[in-house]
Coordinates of C-alpha atoms in Angstrom, one line a residue:
X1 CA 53.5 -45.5 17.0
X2 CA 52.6 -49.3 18.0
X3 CA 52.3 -49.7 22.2
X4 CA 52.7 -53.0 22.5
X5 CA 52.4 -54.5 26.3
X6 CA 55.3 -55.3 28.4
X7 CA 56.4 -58.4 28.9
X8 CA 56.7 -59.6 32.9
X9 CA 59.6 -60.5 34.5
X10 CA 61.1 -61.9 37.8
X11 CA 64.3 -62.1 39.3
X12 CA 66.0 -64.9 41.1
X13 CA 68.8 -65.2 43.3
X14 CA 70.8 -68.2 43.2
X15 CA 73.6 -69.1 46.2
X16 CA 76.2 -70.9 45.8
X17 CA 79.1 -71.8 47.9
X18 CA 82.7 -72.2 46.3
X19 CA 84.6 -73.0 49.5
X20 CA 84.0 -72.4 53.5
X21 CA 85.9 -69.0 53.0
X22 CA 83.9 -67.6 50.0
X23 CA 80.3 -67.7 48.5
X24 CA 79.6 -66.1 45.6
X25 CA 75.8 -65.5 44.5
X26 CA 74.9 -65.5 41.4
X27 CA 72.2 -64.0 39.8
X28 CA 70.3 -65.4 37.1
X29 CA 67.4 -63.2 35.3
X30 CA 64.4 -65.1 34.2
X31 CA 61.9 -63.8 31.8
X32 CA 58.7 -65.1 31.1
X33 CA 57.7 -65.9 27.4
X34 CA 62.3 -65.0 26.9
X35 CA 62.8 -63.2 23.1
X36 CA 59.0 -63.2 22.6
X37 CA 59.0 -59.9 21.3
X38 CA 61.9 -59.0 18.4
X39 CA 63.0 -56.1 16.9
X40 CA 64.1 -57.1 12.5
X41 CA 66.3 -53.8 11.7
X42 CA 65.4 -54.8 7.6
X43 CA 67.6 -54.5 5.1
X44 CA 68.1 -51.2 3.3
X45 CA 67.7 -52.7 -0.2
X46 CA 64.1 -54.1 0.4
X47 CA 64.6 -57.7 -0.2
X48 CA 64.8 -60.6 1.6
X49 CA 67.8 -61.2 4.0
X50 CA 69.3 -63.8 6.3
X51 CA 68.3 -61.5 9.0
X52 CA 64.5 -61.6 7.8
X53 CA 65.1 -65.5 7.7
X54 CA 66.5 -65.6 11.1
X55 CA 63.4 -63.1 12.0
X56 CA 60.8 -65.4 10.7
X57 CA 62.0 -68.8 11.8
X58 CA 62.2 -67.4 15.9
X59 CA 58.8 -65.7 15.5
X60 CA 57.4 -68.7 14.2
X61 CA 58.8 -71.1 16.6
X62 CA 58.3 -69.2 19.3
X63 CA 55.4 -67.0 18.6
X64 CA 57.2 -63.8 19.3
X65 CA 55.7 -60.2 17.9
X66 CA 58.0 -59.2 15.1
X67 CA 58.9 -55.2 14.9
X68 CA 60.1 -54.8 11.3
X69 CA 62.0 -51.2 11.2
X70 CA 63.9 -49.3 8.5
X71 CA 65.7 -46.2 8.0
X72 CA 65.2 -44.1 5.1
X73 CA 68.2 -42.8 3.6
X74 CA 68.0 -40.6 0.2
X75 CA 69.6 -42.8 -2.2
X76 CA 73.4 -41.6 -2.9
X77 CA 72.5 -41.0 -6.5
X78 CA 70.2 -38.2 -4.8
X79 CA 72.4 -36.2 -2.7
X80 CA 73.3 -33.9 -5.6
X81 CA 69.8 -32.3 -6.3
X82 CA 68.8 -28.9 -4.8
X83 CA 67.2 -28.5 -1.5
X84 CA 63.3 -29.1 -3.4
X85 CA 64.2 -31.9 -5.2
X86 CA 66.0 -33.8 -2.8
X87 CA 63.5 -32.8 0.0
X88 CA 60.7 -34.3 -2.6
X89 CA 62.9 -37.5 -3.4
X90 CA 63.6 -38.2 0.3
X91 CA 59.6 -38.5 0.3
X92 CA 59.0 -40.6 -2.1
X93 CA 61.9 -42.4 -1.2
X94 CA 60.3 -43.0 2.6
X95 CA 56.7 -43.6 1.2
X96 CA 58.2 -46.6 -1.1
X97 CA 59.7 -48.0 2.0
X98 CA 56.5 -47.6 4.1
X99 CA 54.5 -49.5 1.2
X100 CA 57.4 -52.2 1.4
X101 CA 57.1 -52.7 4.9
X102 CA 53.5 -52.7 4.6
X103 CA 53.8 -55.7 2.1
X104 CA 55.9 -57.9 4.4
X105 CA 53.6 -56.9 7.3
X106 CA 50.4 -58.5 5.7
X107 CA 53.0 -61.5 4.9
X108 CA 53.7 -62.5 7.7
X109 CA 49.8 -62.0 9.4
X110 CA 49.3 -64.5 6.4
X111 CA 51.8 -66.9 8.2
X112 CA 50.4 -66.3 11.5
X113 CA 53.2 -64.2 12.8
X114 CA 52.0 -60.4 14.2
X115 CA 54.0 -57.8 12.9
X116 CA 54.4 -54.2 13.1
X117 CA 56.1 -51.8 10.9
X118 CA 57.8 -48.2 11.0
X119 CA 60.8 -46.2 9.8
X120 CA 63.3 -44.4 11.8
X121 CA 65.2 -41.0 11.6
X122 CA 68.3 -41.9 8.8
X123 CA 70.1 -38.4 11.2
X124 CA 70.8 -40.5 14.3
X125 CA 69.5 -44.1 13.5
X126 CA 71.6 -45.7 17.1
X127 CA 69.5 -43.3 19.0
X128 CA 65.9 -44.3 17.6
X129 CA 66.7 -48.0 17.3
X130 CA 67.4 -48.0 21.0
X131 CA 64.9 -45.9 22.0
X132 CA 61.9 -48.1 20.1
X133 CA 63.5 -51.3 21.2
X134 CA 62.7 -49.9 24.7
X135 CA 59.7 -48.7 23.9
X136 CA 58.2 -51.3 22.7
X137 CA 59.9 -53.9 25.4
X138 CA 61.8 -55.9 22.5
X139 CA 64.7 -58.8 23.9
X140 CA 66.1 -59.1 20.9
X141 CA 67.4 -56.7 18.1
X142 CA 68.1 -58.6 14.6
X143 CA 70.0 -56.7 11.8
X144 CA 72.4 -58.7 8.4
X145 CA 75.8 -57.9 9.0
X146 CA 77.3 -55.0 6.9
X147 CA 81.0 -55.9 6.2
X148 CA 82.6 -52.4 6.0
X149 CA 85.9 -52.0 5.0
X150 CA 89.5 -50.6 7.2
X151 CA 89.4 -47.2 6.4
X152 CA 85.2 -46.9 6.4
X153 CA 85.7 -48.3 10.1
X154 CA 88.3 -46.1 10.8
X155 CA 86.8 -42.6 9.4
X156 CA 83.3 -43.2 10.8
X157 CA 82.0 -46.3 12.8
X158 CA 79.7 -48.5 11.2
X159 CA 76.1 -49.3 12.4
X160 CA 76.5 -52.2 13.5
X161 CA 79.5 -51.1 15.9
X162 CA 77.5 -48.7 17.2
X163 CA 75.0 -51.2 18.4
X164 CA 77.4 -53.7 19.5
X165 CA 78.6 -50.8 21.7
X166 CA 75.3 -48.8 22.6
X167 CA 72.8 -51.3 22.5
X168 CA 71.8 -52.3 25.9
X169 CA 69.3 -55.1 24.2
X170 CA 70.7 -58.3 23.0
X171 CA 71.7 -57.8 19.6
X172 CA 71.9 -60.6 16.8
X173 CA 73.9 -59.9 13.9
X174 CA 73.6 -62.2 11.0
X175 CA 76.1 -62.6 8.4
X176 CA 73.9 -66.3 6.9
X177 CA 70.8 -67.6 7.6
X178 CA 71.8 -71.5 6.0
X179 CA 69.3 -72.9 8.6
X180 CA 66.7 -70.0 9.8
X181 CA 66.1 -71.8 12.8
X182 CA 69.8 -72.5 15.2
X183 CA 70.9 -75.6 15.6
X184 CA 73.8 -75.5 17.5
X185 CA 74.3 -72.5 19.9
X186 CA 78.1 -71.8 21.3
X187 CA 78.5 -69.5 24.8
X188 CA 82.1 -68.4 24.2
X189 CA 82.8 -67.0 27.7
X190 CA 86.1 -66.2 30.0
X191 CA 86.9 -67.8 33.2
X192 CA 90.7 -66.7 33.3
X193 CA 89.4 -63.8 35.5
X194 CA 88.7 -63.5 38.9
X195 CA 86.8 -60.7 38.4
X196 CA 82.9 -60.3 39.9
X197 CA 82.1 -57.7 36.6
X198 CA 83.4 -60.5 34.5
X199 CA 82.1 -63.6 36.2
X200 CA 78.3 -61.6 36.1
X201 CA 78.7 -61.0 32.8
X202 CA 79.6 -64.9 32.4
X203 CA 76.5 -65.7 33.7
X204 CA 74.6 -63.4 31.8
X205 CA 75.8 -64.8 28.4
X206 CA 75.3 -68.7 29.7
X207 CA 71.6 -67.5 30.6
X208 CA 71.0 -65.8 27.2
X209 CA 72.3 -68.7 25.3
X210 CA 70.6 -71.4 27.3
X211 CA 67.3 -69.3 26.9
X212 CA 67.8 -68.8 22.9
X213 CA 69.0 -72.5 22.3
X214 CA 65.8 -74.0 24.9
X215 CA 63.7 -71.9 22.4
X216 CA 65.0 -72.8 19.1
X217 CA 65.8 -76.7 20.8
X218 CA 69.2 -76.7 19.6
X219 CA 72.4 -77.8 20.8
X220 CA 74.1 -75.3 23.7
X221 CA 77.7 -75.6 23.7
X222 CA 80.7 -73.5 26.0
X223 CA 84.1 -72.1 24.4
X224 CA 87.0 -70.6 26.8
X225 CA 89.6 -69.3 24.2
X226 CA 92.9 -68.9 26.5
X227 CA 96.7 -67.8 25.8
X228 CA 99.6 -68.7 28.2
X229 CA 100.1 -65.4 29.9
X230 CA 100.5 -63.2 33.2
X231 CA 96.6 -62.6 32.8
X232 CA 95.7 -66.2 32.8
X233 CA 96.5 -66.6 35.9
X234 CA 94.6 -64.6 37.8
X235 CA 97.0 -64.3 40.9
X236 CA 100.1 -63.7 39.3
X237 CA 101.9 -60.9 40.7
X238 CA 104.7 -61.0 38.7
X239 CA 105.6 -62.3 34.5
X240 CA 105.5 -66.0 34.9
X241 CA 107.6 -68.7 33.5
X242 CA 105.5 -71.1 31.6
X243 CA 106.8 -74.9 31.9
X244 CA 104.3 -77.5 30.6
X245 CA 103.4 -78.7 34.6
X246 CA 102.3 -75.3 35.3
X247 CA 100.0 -74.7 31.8
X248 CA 98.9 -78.0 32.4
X249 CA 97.7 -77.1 35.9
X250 CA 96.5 -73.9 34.8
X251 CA 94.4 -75.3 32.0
X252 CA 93.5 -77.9 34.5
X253 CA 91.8 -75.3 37.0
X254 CA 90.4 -73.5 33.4
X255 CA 88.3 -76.6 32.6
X256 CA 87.2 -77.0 36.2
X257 CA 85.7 -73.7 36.0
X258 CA 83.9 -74.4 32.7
X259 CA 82.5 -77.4 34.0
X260 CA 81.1 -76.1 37.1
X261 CA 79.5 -72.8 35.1
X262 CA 78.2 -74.9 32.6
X263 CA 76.8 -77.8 34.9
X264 CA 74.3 -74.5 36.0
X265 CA 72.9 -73.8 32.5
X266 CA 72.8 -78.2 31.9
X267 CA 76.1 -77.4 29.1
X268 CA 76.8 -81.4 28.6
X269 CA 80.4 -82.0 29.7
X270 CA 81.3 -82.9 26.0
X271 CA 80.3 -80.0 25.2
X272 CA 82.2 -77.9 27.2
X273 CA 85.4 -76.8 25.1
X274 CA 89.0 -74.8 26.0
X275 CA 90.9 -73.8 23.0
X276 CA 94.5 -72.5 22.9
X277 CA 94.7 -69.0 21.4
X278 CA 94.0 -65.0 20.9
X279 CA 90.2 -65.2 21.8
X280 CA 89.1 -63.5 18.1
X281 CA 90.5 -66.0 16.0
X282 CA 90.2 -69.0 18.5
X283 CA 86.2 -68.1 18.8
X284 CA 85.9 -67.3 14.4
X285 CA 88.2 -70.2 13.5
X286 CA 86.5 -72.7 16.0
X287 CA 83.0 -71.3 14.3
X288 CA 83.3 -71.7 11.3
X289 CA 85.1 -75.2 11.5
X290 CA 82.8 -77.0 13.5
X291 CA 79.6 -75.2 12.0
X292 CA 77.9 -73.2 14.6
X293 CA 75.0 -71.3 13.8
X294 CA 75.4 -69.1 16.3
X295 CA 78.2 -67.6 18.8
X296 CA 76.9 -65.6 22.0
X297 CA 79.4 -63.2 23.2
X298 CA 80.1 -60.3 25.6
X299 CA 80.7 -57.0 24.0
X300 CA 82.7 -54.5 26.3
X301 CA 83.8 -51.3 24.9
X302 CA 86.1 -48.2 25.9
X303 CA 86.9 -45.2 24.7
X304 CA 90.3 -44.4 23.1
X305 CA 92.2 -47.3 21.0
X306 CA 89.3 -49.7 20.9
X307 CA 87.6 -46.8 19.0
X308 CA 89.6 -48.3 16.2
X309 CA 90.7 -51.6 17.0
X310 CA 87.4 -52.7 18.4
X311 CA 86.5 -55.1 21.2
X312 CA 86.7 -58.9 20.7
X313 CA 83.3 -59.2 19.4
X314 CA 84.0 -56.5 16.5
X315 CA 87.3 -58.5 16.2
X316 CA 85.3 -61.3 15.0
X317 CA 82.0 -59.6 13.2
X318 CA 83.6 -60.0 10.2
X319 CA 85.4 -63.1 10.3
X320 CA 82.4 -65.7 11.3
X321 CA 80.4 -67.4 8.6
X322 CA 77.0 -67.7 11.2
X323 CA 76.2 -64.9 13.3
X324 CA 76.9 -63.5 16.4
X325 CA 74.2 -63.0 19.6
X326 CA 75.8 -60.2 21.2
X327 CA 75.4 -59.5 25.2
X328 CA 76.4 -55.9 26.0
X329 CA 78.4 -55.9 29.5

């Protein structure tokens, strides 16, 4: 096993006063040296990926440490054999990977980038992942997206679920790789809540984003995805009767809120979007139309129904055409 030193980091506290009745603090965490060591979850068939790409292009820019892990399942044409024989193919199996890993290890050294390689336990692969990417101090876990289908989803929940659910690091998911290095970052966020859980978790997706697009000098942009409902406004206490005065003045207040969130991570005011719709097909559709690289997101997940429905972020895995930098709530 690798030690590899951690990284330091120091907290500030930010004040800010909304009106003479309430002030609200936020709290912003700064990391020295932010995403400057990575964790590349590499792809099962040994070959290059948009993942690796992504990998590559942030190390390089940034001069992060790259952590190249893989798990080593027996290959399904394998299962069949007797306890010897599969035991014995499972080895040779895990040695080819090591060697692999090896190879793209002294590949990147050759680039300049320091790398590190191992494989992880194929039993309980969530578990390991989470446990190195501690270990080892990582900010950033990158992995391809795996499109699985309805009833795979259903009857047992994909890996990359699990880490949008588990995974307490920032996890990037990439589904293409067209330019390795960002160039346009989007914060989809919600300020339709006057919730403190929400409004932290707000921040902390703004301050991920504005980190990851200051390091890859790309554009930062803000999306508020909104529907005209009881829930966006925050005070109702009873259904409400939509007239156009009243979602005008609500989407008035929305864009207000943007502003002033975004005016704290320097989000140009042209930049600052609200979008009428269900947030997953507002934040995929408005994607893949105006050619993001990547989306940061919230994840939030809870037990029962979302087990198979899945939080917004699942919701829109699958449907963007970038990736996704998810921020676990």
């Amino acid at each position: 096993m690798i030690n590899i030193k951690a990284s330091k980091a120091y907290g500030v506290n930010l004040g800010l006063n909304h009106c003479a009745c309430i002030q609200a603090v936020i709290v912003v965490e700064v990391i020295m040296n932010m995403f400057s060591r990575l964790l590349l979850i590499c792809h099962p068939d040994l070959h290059p990926s948009p993942a690796m790409a992504r990998a590559q292009a942030l190390a390089t820019t940034t001069g992060a440490t790259l952590h190249l892990v893989m798990s080593s399942p027996l290959p399904t044409r394998l299962t069949t054999l007797d306890h010897v024989l599969r035991s014995s193919a499972r080895k040779q199996d895990a040695e080819h990977r090591k060697a692999w890993l090896a190879e793209q290890v002294t590949a990147l050294d050759a680039l300049g980038i320091t790398a590190y390689a191992e494989t992880v336990d194929e039993d309980d692969p969530l578990k390991d992942l989470v446990r190195l990417g501690q270990l080892h101090h990582v900010e950033m876990v990158i992995k391809d997206i795996k499109h699985e289908t309805a009833l795979s989803r259903a009857l047992l929940t994909p890996l990359d679920w699990q880490l949008l659910r588990r995974c307490p690091i920032p996890l990037h998911l990439v589904a293409h790789a067209e330019h390795p290095l960002p160039g346009r970052v989007l914060a989809a966020v919600d300020v339709t809540q006057n919730d403190p859980f929400i409004e932290k978790l707000n921040d902390r997706i703004l301050a991920t984003a504005h980190a990851f697009a200051q390091r890859c000098k790309a554009q930062l942009h803000m999306l508020q995805a909104y529907e005209p409902s009881p829930r966006f406004v925050a005070y109702a206490a009873a259904p409400v009767a939509w007239t156009d005065e009243l979602l005008a003045e609500m989407t008035g207040r929305a864009r207000e809120r943007m502003a002033s969130l975004g005016a704290r991570y320097g989000v140009k005011h042209d930049h600052v979007h609200l979008v009428r719709g269900p947030g997953p097909s507002v934040v995929s559709e408005y994607v893949n139309q105006q050619g993001f690289d990547v989306v940061v997101m919230g994840t939030r997940y809870h037990e029962g129904l979302s087990k198979i429905v899945g939080s917004t972020a699942e919701q829109t895995l699958y449907k963007v055409q970038s990736s996704i930098l998810a921020i676990r709530s």
